[in-house]
mmCIF file of C-alpha atoms in Angstrom:
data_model
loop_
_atom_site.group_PDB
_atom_site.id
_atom_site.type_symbol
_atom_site.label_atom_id
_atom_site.label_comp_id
_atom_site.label_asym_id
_atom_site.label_seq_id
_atom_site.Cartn_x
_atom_site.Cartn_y
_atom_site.Cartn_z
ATOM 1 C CA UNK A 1 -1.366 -1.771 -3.626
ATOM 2 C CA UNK A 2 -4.979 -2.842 -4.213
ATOM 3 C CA UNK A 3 -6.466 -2.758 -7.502
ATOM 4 C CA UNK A 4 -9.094 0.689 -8.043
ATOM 5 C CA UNK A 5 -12.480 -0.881 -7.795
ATOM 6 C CA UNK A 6 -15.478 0.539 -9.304
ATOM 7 C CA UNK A 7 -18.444 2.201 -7.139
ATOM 8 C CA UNK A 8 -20.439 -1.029 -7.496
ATOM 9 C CA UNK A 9 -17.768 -3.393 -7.148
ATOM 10 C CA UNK A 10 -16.533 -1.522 -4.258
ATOM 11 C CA UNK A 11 -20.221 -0.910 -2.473
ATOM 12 C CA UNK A 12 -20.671 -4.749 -2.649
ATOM 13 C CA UNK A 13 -16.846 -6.217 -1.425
ATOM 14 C CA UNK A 14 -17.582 -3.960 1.575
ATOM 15 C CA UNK A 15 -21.060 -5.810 1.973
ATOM 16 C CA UNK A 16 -19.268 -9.440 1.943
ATOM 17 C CA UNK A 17 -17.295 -8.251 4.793
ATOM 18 C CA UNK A 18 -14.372 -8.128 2.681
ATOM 19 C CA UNK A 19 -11.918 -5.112 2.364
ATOM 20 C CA UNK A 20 -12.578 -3.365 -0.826
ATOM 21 C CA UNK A 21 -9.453 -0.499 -1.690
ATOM 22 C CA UNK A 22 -11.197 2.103 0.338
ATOM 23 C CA UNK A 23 -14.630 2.393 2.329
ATOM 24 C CA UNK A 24 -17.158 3.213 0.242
ATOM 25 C CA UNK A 25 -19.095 6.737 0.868
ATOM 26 C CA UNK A 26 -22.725 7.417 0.145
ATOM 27 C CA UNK A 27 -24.904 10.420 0.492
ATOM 28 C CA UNK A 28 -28.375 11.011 1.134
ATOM 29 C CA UNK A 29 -29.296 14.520 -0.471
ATOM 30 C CA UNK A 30 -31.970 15.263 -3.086
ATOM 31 C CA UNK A 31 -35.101 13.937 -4.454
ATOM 32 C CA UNK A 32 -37.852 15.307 -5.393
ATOM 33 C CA UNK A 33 -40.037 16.172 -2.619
ATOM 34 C CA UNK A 34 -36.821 14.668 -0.051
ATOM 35 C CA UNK A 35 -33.971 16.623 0.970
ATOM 36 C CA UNK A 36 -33.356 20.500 0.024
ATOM 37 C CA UNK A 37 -34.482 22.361 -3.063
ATOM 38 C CA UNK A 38 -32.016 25.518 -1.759
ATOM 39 C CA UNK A 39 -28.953 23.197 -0.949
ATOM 40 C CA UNK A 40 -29.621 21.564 -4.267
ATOM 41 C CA UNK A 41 -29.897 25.114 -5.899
ATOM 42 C CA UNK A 42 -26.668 25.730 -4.145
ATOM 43 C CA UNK A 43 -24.572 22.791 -5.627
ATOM 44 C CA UNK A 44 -25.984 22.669 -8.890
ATOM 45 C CA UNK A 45 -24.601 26.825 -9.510
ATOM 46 C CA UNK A 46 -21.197 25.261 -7.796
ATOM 47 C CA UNK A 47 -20.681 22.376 -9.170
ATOM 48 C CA UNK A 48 -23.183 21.847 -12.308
ATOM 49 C CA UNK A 49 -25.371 19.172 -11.596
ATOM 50 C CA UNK A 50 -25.922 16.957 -8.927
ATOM 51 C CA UNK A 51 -24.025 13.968 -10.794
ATOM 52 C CA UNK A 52 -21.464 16.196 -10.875
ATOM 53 C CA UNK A 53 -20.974 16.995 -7.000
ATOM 54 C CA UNK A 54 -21.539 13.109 -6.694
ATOM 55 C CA UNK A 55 -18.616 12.464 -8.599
ATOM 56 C CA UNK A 56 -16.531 15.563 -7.556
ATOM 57 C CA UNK A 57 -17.071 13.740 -3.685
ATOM 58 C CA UNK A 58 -16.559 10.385 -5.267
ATOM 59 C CA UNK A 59 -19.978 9.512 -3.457
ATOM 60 C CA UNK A 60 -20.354 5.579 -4.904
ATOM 61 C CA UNK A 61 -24.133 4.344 -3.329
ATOM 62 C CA UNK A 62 -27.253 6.728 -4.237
ATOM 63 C CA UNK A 63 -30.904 6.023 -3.579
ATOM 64 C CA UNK A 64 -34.053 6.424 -4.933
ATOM 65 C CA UNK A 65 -37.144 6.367 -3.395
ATOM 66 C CA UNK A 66 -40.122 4.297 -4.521
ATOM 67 C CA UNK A 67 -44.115 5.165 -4.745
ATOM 68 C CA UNK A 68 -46.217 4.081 -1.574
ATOM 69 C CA UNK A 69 -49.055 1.475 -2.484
ATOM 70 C CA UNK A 70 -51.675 3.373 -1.193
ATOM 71 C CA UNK A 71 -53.428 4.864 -4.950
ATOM 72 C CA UNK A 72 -54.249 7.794 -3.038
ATOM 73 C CA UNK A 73 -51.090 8.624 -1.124
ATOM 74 C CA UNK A 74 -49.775 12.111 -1.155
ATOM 75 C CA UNK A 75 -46.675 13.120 0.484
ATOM 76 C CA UNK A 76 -46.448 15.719 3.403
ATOM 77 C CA UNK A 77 -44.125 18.406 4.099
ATOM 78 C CA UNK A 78 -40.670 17.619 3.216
ATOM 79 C CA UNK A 79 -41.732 13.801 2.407
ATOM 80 C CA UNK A 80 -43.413 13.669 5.981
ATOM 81 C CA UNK A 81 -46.290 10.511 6.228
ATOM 82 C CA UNK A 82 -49.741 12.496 5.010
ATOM 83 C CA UNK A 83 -52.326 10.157 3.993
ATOM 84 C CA UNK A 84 -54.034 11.197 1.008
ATOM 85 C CA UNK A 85 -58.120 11.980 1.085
ATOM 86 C CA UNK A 86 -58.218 11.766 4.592
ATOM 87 C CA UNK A 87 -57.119 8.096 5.252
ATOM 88 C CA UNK A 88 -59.189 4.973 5.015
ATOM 89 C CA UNK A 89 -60.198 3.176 7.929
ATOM 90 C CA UNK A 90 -58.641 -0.439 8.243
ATOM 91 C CA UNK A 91 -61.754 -2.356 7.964
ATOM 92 C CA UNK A 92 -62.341 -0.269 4.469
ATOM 93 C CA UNK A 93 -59.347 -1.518 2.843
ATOM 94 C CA UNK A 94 -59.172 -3.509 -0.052
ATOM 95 C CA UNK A 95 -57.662 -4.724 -3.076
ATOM 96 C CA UNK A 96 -59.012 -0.897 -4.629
ATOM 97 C CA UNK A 97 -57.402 1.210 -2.791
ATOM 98 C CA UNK A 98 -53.616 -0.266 -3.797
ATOM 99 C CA UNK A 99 -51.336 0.333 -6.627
ATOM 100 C CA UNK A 100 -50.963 -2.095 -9.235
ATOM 101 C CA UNK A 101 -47.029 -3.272 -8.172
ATOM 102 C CA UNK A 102 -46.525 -4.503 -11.735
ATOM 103 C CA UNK A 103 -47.732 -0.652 -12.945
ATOM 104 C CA UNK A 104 -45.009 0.628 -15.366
ATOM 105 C CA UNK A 105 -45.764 3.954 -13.904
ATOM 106 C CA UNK A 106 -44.509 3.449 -10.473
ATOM 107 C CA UNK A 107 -41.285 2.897 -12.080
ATOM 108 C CA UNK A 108 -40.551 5.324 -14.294
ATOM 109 C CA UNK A 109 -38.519 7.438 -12.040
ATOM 110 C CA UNK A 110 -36.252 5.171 -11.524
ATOM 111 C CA UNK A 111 -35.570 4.148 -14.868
ATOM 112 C CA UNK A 112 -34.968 8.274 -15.592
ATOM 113 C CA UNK A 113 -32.767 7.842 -12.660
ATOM 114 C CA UNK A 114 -30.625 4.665 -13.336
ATOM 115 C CA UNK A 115 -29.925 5.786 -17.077
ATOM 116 C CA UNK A 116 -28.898 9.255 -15.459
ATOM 117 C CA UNK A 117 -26.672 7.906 -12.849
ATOM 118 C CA UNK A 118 -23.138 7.075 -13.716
ATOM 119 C CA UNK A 119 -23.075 3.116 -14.612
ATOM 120 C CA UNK A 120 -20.553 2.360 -11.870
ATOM 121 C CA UNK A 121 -22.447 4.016 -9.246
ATOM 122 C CA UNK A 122 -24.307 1.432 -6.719
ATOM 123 C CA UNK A 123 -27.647 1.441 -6.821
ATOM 124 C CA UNK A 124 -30.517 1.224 -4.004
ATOM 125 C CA UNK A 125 -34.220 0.897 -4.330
ATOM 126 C CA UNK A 126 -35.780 2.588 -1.303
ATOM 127 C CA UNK A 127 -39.027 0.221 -0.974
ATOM 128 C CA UNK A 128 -41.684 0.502 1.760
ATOM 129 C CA UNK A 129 -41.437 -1.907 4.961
ATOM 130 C CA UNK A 130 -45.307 -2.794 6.029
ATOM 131 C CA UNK A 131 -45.545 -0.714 8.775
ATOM 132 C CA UNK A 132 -44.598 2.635 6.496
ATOM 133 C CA UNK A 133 -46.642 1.248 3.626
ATOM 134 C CA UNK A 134 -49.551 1.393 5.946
ATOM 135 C CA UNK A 135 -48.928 4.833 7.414
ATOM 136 C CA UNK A 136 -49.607 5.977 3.544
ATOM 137 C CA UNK A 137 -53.393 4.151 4.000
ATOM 138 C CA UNK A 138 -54.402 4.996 7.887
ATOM 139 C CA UNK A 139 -51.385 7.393 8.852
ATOM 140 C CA UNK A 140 -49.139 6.896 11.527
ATOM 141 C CA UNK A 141 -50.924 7.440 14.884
ATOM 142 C CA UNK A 142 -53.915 5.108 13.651
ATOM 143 C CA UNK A 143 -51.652 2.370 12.664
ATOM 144 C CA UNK A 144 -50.074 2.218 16.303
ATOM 145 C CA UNK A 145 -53.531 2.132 17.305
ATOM 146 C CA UNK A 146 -55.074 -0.642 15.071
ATOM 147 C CA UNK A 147 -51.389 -2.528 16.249
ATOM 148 C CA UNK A 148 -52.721 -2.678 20.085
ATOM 149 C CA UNK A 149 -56.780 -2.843 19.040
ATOM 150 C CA UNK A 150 -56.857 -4.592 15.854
ATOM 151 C CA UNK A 151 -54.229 -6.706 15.752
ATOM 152 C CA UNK A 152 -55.888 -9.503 13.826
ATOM 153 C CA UNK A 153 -57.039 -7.031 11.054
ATOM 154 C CA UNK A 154 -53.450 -5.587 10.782
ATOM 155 C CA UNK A 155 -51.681 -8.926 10.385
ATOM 156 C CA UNK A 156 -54.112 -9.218 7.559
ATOM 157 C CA UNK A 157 -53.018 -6.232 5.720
ATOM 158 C CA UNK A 158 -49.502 -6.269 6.546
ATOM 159 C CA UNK A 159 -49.273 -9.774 4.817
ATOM 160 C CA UNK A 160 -50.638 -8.292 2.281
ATOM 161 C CA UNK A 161 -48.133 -5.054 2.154
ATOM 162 C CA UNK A 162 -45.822 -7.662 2.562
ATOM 163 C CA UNK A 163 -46.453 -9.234 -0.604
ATOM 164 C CA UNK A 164 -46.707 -6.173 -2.454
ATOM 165 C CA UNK A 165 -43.696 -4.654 -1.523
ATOM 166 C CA UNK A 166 -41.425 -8.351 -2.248
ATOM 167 C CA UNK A 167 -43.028 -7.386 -5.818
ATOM 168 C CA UNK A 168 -41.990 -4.173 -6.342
ATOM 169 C CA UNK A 169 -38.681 -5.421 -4.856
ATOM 170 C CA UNK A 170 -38.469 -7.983 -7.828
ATOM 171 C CA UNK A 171 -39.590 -5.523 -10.544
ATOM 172 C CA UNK A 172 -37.082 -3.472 -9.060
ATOM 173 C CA UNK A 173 -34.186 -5.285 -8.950
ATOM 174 C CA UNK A 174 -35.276 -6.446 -12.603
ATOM 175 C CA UNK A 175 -34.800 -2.923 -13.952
ATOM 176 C CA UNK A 176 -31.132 -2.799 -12.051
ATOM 177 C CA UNK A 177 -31.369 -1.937 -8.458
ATOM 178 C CA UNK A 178 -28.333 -3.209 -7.237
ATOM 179 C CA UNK A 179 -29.631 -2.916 -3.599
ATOM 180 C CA UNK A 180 -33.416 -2.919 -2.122
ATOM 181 C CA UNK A 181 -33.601 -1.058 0.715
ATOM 182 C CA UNK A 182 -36.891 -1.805 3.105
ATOM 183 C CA UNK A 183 -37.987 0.749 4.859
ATOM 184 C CA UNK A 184 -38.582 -0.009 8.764
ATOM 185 C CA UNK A 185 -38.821 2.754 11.336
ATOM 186 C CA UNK A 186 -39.238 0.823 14.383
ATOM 187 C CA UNK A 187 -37.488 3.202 17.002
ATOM 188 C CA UNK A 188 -37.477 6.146 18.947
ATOM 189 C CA UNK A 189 -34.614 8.047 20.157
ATOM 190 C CA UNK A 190 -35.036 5.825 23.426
ATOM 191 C CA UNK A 191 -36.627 2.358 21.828
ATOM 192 C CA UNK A 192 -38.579 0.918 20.023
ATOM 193 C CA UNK A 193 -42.458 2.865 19.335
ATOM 194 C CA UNK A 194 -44.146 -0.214 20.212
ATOM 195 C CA UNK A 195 -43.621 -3.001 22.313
ATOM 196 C CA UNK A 196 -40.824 -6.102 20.702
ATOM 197 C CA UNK A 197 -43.821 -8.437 21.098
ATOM 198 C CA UNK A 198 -45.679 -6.716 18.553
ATOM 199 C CA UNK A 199 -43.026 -5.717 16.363
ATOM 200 C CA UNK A 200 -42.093 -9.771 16.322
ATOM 201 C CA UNK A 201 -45.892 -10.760 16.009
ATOM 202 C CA UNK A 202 -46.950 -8.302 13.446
ATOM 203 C CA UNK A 203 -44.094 -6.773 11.249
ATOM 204 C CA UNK A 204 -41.001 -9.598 11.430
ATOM 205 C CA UNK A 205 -43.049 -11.748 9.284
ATOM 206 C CA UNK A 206 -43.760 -9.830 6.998
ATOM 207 C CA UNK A 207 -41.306 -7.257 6.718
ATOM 208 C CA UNK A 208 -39.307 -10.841 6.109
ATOM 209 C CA UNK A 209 -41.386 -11.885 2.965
ATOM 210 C CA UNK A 210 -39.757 -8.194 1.418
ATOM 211 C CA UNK A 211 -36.590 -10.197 2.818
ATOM 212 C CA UNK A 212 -36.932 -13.271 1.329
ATOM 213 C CA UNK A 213 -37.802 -11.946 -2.086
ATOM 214 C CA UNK A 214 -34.589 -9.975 -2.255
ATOM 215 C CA UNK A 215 -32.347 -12.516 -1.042
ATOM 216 C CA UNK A 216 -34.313 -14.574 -3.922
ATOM 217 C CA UNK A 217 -33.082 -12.368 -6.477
ATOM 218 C CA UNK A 218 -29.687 -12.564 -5.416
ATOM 219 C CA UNK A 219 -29.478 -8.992 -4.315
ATOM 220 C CA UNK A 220 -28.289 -7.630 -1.037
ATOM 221 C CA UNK A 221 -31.142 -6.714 1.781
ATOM 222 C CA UNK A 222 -30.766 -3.392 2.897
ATOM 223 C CA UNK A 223 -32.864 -2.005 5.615
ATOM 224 C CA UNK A 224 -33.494 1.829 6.706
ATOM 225 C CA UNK A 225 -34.341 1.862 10.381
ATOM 226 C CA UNK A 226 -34.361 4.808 12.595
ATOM 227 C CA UNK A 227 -33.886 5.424 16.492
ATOM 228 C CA UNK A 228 -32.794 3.120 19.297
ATOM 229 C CA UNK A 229 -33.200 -0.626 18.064
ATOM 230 C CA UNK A 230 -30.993 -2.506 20.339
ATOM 231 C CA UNK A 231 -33.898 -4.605 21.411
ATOM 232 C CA UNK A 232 -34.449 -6.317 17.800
ATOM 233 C CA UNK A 233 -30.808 -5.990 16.519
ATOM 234 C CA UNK A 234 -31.083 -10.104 16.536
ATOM 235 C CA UNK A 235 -34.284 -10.498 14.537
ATOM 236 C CA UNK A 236 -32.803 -7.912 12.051
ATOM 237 C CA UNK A 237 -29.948 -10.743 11.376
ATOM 238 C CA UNK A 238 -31.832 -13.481 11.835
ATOM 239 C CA UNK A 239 -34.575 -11.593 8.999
ATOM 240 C CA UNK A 240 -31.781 -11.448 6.531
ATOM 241 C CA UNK A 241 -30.969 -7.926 6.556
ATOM 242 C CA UNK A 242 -27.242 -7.012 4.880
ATOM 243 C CA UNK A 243 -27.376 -3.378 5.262
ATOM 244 C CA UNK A 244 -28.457 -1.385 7.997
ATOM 245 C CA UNK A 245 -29.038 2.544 7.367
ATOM 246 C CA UNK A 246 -28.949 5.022 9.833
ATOM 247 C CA UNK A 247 -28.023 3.154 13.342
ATOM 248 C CA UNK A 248 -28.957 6.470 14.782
ATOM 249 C CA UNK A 249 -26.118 7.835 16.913
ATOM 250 C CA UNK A 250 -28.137 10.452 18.270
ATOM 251 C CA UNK A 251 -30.678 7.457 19.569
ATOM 252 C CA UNK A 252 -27.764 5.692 21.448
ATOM 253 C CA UNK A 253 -27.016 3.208 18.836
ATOM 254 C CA UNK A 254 -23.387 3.292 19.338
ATOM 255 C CA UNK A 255 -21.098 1.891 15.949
ATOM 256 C CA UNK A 256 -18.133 0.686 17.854
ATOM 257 C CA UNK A 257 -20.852 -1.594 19.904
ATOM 258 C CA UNK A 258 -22.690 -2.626 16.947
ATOM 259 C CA UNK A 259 -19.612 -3.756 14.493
ATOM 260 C CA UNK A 260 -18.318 -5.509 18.169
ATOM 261 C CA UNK A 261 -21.047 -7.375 17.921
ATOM 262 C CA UNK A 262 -22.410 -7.841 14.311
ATOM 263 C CA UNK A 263 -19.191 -7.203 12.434
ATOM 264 C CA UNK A 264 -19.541 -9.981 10.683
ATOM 265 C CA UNK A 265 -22.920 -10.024 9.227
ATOM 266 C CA UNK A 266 -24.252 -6.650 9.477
ATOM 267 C CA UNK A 267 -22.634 -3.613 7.176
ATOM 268 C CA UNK A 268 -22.978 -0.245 8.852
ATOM 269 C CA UNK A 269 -24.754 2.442 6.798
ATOM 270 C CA UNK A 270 -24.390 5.726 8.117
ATOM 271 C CA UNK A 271 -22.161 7.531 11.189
ATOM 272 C CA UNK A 272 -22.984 11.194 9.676
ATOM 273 C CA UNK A 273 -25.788 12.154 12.322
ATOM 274 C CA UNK A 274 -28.113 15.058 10.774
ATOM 275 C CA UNK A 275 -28.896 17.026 14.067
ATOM 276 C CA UNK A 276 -25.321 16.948 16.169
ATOM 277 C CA UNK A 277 -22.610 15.580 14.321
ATOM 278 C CA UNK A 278 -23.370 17.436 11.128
ATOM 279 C CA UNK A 279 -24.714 20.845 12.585
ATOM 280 C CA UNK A 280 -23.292 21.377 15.850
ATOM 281 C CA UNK A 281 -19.436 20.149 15.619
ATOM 282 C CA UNK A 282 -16.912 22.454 15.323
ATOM 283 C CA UNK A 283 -14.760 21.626 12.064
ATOM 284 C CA UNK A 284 -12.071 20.641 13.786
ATOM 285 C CA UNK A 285 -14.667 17.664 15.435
ATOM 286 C CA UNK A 286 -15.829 16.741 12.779
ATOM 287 C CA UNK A 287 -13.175 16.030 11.187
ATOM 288 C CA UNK A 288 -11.521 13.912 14.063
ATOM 289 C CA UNK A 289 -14.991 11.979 14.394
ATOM 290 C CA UNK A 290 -14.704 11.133 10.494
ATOM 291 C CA UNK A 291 -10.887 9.793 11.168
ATOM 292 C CA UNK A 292 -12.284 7.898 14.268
ATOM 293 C CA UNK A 293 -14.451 6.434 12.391
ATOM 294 C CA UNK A 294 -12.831 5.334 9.539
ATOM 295 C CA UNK A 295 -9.811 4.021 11.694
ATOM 296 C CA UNK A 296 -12.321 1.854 13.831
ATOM 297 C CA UNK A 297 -14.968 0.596 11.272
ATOM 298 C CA UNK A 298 -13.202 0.236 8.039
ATOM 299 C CA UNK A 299 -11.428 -3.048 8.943
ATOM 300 C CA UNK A 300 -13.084 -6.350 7.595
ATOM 301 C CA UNK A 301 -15.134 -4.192 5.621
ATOM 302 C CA UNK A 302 -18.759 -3.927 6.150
ATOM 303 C CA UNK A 303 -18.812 0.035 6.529
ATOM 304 C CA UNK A 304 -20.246 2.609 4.267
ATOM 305 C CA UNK A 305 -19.816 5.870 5.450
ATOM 306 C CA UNK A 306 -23.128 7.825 4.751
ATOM 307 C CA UNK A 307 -25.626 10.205 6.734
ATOM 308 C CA UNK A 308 -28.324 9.331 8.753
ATOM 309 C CA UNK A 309 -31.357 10.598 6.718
ATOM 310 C CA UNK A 310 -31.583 13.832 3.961
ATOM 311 C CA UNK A 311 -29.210 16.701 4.551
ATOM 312 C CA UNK A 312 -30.744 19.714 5.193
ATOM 313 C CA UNK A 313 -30.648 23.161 4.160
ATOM 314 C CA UNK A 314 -29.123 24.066 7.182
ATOM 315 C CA UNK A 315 -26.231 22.311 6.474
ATOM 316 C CA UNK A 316 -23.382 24.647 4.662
ATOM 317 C CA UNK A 317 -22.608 23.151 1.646
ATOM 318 C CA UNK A 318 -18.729 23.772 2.772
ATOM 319 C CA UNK A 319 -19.190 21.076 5.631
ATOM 320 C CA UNK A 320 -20.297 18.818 3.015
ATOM 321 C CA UNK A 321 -17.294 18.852 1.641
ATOM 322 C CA UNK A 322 -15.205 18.895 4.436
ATOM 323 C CA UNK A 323 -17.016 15.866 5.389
ATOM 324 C CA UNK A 324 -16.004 13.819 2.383
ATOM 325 C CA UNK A 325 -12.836 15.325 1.541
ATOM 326 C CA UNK A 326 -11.591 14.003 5.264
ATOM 327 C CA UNK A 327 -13.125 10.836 4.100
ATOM 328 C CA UNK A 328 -11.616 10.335 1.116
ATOM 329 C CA UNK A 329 -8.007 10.618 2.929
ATOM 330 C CA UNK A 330 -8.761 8.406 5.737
ATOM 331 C CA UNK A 331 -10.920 5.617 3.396
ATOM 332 C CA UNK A 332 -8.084 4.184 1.765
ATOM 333 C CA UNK A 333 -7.250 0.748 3.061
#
């Protein structure tokens, strides 16, 4: 019988591709201004506190998310991309308009958060990939645009998002982020939003500096990346990316496929879809796709079973448990 491993200890084994004594579990599910204030409501008159249901679940990988750079940022509905002040043209940007990445005050959430957390528990630094740091200057539908008519001008600025987010990466990991998690949207739920060409040109580079600064550090590279990515799966390895967080389902990325294929250098972070596999299974489903799951993923390690983005309110709290109650009896190597 394998020795009990702590939540960090057991988070990490799983990322070496070893087998740790069970697959580790994580959750996406509150932070301020992400996830549910009701559901949250909900678990705290169940169960006490958060920490509490985290234990109670034996959830062992939580996440924080970290400021944007943009000084003037402020967060849309239900942590939706809303530039703050009306957004500032690409041509306007400079040095001004950013966040100081050695600021104190950007991280002072997460230190509240890592001396909160149980010490065992594996920590990950949600940090912003270029492309999503520059959504919080020019918004979303501008930055595609500057992507096709301003290339030159974006390479400039990403390089430079680039550089600021490998620094909040180091501060992060300084103050005891045992993960850094880049965040990378790149796909839709049938590819990728822009072409591979400029997704190679533009944000590989630089999305790699965020990388190379973790890897630096010693730290595992994590990356958040939603919708159908087949087309870049390869430059995600060849990057330096560890982790990968959701591998959409919904999106037709497909786990069996992907641990076929990457087994053996990619970890799989996620197989609890938000829209179908959470809301619209029958119990009974669910809990056969958790079992499927854990009997097809968990061996050689390099699977964390977590969902795809922030639970909803939607979502009974009941099914949450169900979810990692199943999980618990199927995770055990």
């Amino acid at each position: 019988m394998k020795e009990t491993l702590s939540s960090k200890q057991r988070v990490l084994k799983a990322i070496r591709h070893e087998e740790p004594d069970r697959v580790p579990l994580g959750i996406w599910l509150y932070q301020q201004v992400f996830g549910s204030e009701k559901l949250k409501a909900e678990i705290e008159a169940r169960y006490g506190s958060l920490a509490k249901f985290y234990d109670a679940l034996e959830i062992d990988l939580l996440l924080y998310i970290l400021p944007f750079p943009y000084k003037n940022y402020v967060s849309g509905a239900g942590g939706t991309f809303q530039t703050g002040l009306g957004g500032v043209p690409i041509e306007e940007i400079t040095a001004e308009h950013f966040r100081d990445p050695d600021n104190e005050s950007l991280y002072v959430g997460f230190k509240q958060f890592a001396q909160t957390c149980d010490p065992d528990k594996a920590l990950v630094a949600h940090i912003w990939g270029v492309a999503e740091a520059a959504y919080s200057f020019m918004g979303v539908e501008t930055t595609w645009l500057n992507m096709a008519s301003e290339p030159e001008q974006l390479a400039v600025l990403f390089r430079r998002l680039g550089e600021w987010s490998a620094r909040m990466a180091e501060n992060v990991i300084d103050l005891g982020a045992d993960i850094v998690q880049i965040s990378a949207d790149a796909g839709s739920n049938t590819g990728l939003l822009f072409s591979p060409q400029l997704w190679r040109s533009l944000i590989y580079p630089n999305d790699k500096l965020i990388a190379d600064a973790i890897k630096r550090r010693g730290k595992p590279v994590a990356m958040h990346n939603d919708g159908n990515i087949w087309q870049i799966m390869d430059d995600l390895v060849e990057m330096g990316v560890d982790v990968l967080h959701p591998l959409q389902t919904s999106a037709g990325m497909d786990l069996l496929q992907v641990k076929s294929r990457y087994g053996d250098r990619l970890t799989i972070n996620g197989g609890l879809e938000i829209g179908q596999v959470l809301t619209d299974t029958t119990d009974e489903e669910l809990v056969a796709l958790i079992r499927h799951y854990m009997q097809t993923l968990k061996p050689r390690g390099g699977f964390i079973l977590n969902t795809e983005h922030f639970v909803p309110e939607t979502i009974p709290l009941s099914r949450l448990e169900l979810v990692y109650q199943t999980a618990l009896q199927d995770a055990w190597y």
